[in-house]
Amino acid sequence: MEMLALTPPDFALLALIVLAAGIVRGFAGFALSALVMAAAIPILPPRELIPICWMLEMTASLLMIRGGIREADRRIALTLAFTSAVGVPAGLWLTTRLPVEDTRLLALGVLIVLALLLLARVRMAWLATNAGLVGAGILSGIVTGIASIGGMVVALYVLAQDAPPRVIRASLVLFLFASSLLTLLWQAGFGLFDGPALARGLALAPVAATGVLIGKAIFRPSLERYYKPFALCLLIGLAGTSLLRALL
């Protein structure tokens, strides 16, 4: 535990959080980092969780990417990944000029409203256009730079598509794999990957892998009709929790 710079109880709690987040990632195809960041902040500050989450996301991606490449809508997933990477510098630039907390609250509020509309089966045709695709990717990058919730924007966009659940899930998996590779240079450049971060990530990777395998086993054809409502409710829950934390 000395290398991890964590007490045994803190590591045990962190491992439990990672296991639960891995199960959700294995089933839904996203939300691992969001759940870890939401639940583990009492244990570690966000800056120390970011490199851990990157290693856990890569672990999950490597376990899920084979099916992801085959079943994913590659055009959507890769366009979102590259346009998101383009938007990140703009978001970082805006953080020096906008009230970040107000912008974060606005972004979370819009996400909740849009997710509720999708859950109510209100069709938003503008999301299915090429302009909507590029716009969603750039907006995701900008929001990532400002408020670190860009992944939720991408999840919402992909869930809005009229596609089978397995394609939606696989597209999210491919997006997260590609975007993780693209953001590695950003994180390394800011010196986030220090000794304790690497040790924690390596120690928790098998836990995340176990959770992902459990989640993958749960994702069966008989449960596919529940996938989109579950994913949208998960998105609303994550955004709502972040919104309440920011307000309180």
Coordinates of C-alpha atoms in Angstrom, one line a residue:
M1 CA 0.0 0.0 0.0
E2 CA 3.0 2.3 0.4
M3 CA 3.5 2.5 -3.4
L4 CA -0.2 3.3 -3.8
A5 CA -0.1 6.1 -1.2
L6 CA -3.5 4.7 0.1
T7 CA -4.7 3.1 3.3
P8 CA -6.0 -0.4 3.0
P9 CA -9.6 0.7 3.7
D10 CA -9.4 3.4 1.1
F11 CA -8.0 1.0 -1.5
A12 CA -10.7 -1.5 -0.7
L13 CA -13.4 1.1 -1.1
L14 CA -11.8 2.3 -4.4
A15 CA -11.7 -1.2 -5.7
L16 CA -15.4 -1.7 -4.9
I17 CA -16.2 1.5 -6.8
V18 CA -14.1 0.4 -9.8
L19 CA -15.8 -3.1 -9.8
A20 CA -19.2 -1.5 -9.9
A21 CA -18.2 1.0 -12.6
G22 CA -16.6 -1.8 -14.6
I23 CA -19.9 -3.7 -14.6
V24 CA -21.8 -0.7 -15.9
R25 CA -19.1 -0.1 -18.5
G26 CA -19.4 -3.7 -19.7
F27 CA -23.1 -3.5 -20.1
A28 CA -23.7 0.1 -21.2
G29 CA -20.4 0.7 -23.1
F30 CA -19.7 4.0 -21.2
A31 CA -19.8 5.7 -17.8
L32 CA -16.8 4.0 -16.1
S33 CA -14.8 7.2 -15.6
A34 CA -17.9 9.3 -14.7
L35 CA -18.9 6.8 -12.0
V36 CA -15.4 6.6 -10.6
M37 CA -15.0 10.3 -10.6
A38 CA -18.4 10.8 -8.9
A39 CA -17.9 8.2 -6.2
A40 CA -14.2 8.3 -5.5
I41 CA -13.6 12.0 -4.9
P42 CA -13.8 11.6 -1.1
I43 CA -10.8 9.2 -1.5
L44 CA -8.6 11.0 -4.1
P45 CA -8.8 14.5 -5.7
P46 CA -9.9 14.7 -9.4
R47 CA -6.4 15.4 -10.6
E48 CA -5.2 12.1 -9.2
L49 CA -8.2 10.2 -10.4
I50 CA -7.8 11.3 -14.1
P51 CA -4.7 9.1 -14.9
I52 CA -6.3 6.1 -13.0
C53 CA -9.5 6.5 -15.1
W54 CA -7.4 6.6 -18.3
M55 CA -5.8 3.3 -17.4
L56 CA -9.1 1.7 -16.4
E57 CA -10.8 2.9 -19.6
M58 CA -8.0 1.4 -21.7
T59 CA -8.3 -1.9 -19.8
A60 CA -12.1 -1.9 -20.6
S61 CA -11.5 -0.9 -24.2
L62 CA -9.0 -3.7 -24.8
L63 CA -11.5 -6.2 -23.5
M64 CA -14.4 -4.8 -25.5
I65 CA -12.8 -3.4 -28.7
R66 CA -12.9 -6.6 -30.8
G67 CA -16.7 -6.6 -30.9
G68 CA -16.7 -2.8 -30.9
I69 CA -14.7 -2.6 -34.2
R70 CA -16.9 -5.2 -35.9
E71 CA -20.4 -3.9 -34.8
A72 CA -19.7 -0.2 -34.3
D73 CA -20.7 2.6 -36.7
R74 CA -17.1 3.5 -37.4
R75 CA -17.9 6.7 -39.3
I76 CA -19.8 8.1 -36.3
A77 CA -17.4 6.9 -33.6
L78 CA -14.2 8.0 -35.3
T79 CA -15.6 11.3 -36.4
L80 CA -16.7 12.1 -32.9
A81 CA -13.3 11.1 -31.5
F82 CA -11.3 13.3 -33.9
T83 CA -13.6 16.3 -33.8
S84 CA -13.7 16.0 -30.0
A85 CA -9.9 16.2 -29.9
V86 CA -10.1 19.4 -32.1
G87 CA -12.6 21.0 -29.6
V88 CA -10.6 20.3 -26.4
P89 CA -8.0 23.2 -26.9
A90 CA -11.0 25.6 -27.5
G91 CA -12.5 24.5 -24.3
L92 CA -9.3 24.9 -22.4
W93 CA -9.0 28.4 -23.9
L94 CA -12.5 29.3 -22.8
T95 CA -11.8 28.2 -19.2
T96 CA -9.7 31.3 -18.8
R97 CA -12.5 33.6 -20.1
L98 CA -15.8 32.1 -18.8
P99 CA -17.2 31.5 -15.4
V100 CA -16.5 27.7 -15.4
E101 CA -19.0 26.7 -12.8
D102 CA -21.9 28.5 -14.5
T103 CA -20.9 27.0 -17.8
R104 CA -20.8 23.5 -16.2
L105 CA -24.3 24.0 -14.7
L106 CA -25.7 25.1 -18.0
A107 CA -24.1 22.1 -19.9
L108 CA -25.4 19.6 -17.3
G109 CA -28.9 21.2 -17.4
V110 CA -29.1 20.9 -21.2
L111 CA -27.9 17.3 -21.1
I112 CA -30.6 16.4 -18.6
V113 CA -33.3 18.0 -20.7
L114 CA -32.2 16.4 -24.0
A115 CA -31.8 13.0 -22.3
L116 CA -35.4 13.3 -20.9
L117 CA -36.7 14.2 -24.3
L118 CA -35.0 11.1 -25.8
L119 CA -36.3 8.9 -23.0
A120 CA -39.8 10.3 -23.8
R121 CA -39.2 9.2 -27.4
V122 CA -39.2 12.7 -28.8
R123 CA -37.3 12.5 -32.1
M124 CA -34.6 15.1 -32.7
A125 CA -33.9 14.8 -36.4
W126 CA -31.2 17.4 -36.4
L127 CA -28.9 15.1 -34.4
A128 CA -28.9 12.6 -37.3
T129 CA -27.3 15.1 -39.8
N130 CA -23.6 15.4 -40.8
A131 CA -23.7 18.9 -39.2
G132 CA -25.1 17.4 -36.0
L133 CA -22.3 14.7 -36.0
V134 CA -19.5 17.2 -36.4
G135 CA -21.1 19.7 -34.1
A136 CA -21.6 17.1 -31.4
G137 CA -17.9 16.1 -31.6
I138 CA -16.6 19.6 -31.4
L139 CA -19.1 20.5 -28.6
S140 CA -17.9 17.4 -26.7
G141 CA -14.3 18.5 -26.9
I142 CA -15.2 22.1 -25.8
V143 CA -17.2 20.9 -22.9
T144 CA -14.4 18.5 -22.0
G145 CA -12.0 21.4 -21.8
I146 CA -14.4 23.5 -19.8
A147 CA -16.2 21.1 -17.5
S148 CA -14.8 17.5 -18.2
I149 CA -18.2 16.1 -19.2
G150 CA -17.7 15.8 -22.9
G151 CA -18.2 12.0 -22.8
M152 CA -21.8 12.6 -21.8
V153 CA -22.4 14.7 -24.9
V154 CA -21.1 11.9 -27.1
A155 CA -23.1 9.3 -25.2
L156 CA -26.3 11.4 -25.7
Y157 CA -25.6 11.9 -29.4
V158 CA -25.0 8.1 -30.0
L159 CA -28.1 7.2 -28.0
A160 CA -30.1 9.5 -30.2
Q161 CA -29.3 7.5 -33.3
D162 CA -31.9 5.1 -34.7
A163 CA -29.7 2.0 -34.4
P164 CA -29.8 -1.3 -32.6
P165 CA -28.5 -1.3 -29.0
R166 CA -25.5 -3.5 -29.9
V167 CA -24.4 -0.9 -32.6
I168 CA -24.9 2.0 -30.1
R169 CA -22.9 0.2 -27.4
A170 CA -20.1 -0.8 -29.8
S171 CA -19.9 2.8 -31.2
L172 CA -19.4 4.1 -27.7
V173 CA -16.7 1.5 -27.0
L174 CA -14.8 2.5 -30.2
F175 CA -15.2 6.2 -29.5
L176 CA -13.8 5.8 -26.0
F177 CA -10.9 3.7 -27.2
A178 CA -9.9 6.2 -29.9
S179 CA -10.5 9.3 -27.8
S180 CA -8.4 7.8 -24.9
L181 CA -5.5 7.3 -27.3
L182 CA -5.9 10.9 -28.5
T183 CA -6.0 12.4 -25.0
L184 CA -2.9 10.4 -23.7
L185 CA -0.6 13.2 -25.0
W186 CA -2.6 15.9 -23.2
Q187 CA -2.4 14.0 -19.9
A188 CA 1.3 13.1 -20.2
G189 CA 2.1 16.6 -21.1
F190 CA 0.5 17.9 -17.9
G191 CA 2.6 15.4 -15.9
L192 CA -0.4 13.4 -14.5
F193 CA 1.2 10.0 -14.9
D194 CA 3.4 9.9 -11.8
G195 CA 4.5 6.8 -9.8
P196 CA 1.5 6.5 -7.5
A197 CA -0.9 7.0 -10.3
L198 CA 0.7 4.2 -12.4
A199 CA 0.8 1.9 -9.4
R200 CA -2.9 2.6 -8.6
G201 CA -4.0 2.1 -12.2
L202 CA -2.1 -1.2 -12.5
A203 CA -3.5 -2.5 -9.2
L204 CA -7.1 -1.6 -10.1
A205 CA -6.9 -2.7 -13.7
P206 CA -7.7 -6.4 -12.9
V207 CA -10.7 -5.2 -10.8
A208 CA -12.0 -3.1 -13.7
A209 CA -11.5 -6.1 -16.0
T210 CA -13.5 -8.4 -13.8
G211 CA -16.3 -5.8 -13.7
V212 CA -16.3 -5.4 -17.5
L213 CA -16.5 -9.2 -18.0
I214 CA -19.5 -9.4 -15.7
G215 CA -21.2 -6.5 -17.5
K216 CA -20.5 -8.0 -20.9
A217 CA -22.1 -11.3 -19.7
I218 CA -25.2 -9.4 -18.6
F219 CA -25.6 -7.8 -22.1
R220 CA -27.7 -10.5 -23.8
P221 CA -30.1 -10.2 -26.8
S222 CA -33.1 -10.7 -24.4
L223 CA -32.1 -7.6 -22.5
E224 CA -31.4 -5.3 -25.5
R225 CA -34.8 -3.7 -25.3
Y226 CA -33.9 -2.3 -21.9
Y227 CA -30.5 -1.0 -23.0
K228 CA -31.4 2.5 -24.3
P229 CA -33.8 3.4 -21.3
F230 CA -31.1 2.1 -18.9
A231 CA -28.3 4.1 -20.6
L232 CA -30.4 7.3 -20.8
C233 CA -31.4 7.0 -17.1
L234 CA -27.8 6.4 -16.2
L235 CA -26.9 9.6 -18.2
I236 CA -29.6 11.6 -16.4
G237 CA -28.5 10.2 -13.0
L238 CA -24.8 11.1 -13.6
A239 CA -25.7 14.6 -14.8
G240 CA -28.2 15.1 -12.1
T241 CA -25.8 14.0 -9.4
S242 CA -23.1 16.4 -10.7
L243 CA -25.6 19.2 -10.9
L244 CA -26.7 18.7 -7.3
R245 CA -23.1 18.5 -6.1
A246 CA -22.3 21.8 -7.9
L247 CA -25.4 23.5 -6.5
L248 CA -24.9 22.4 -3.0

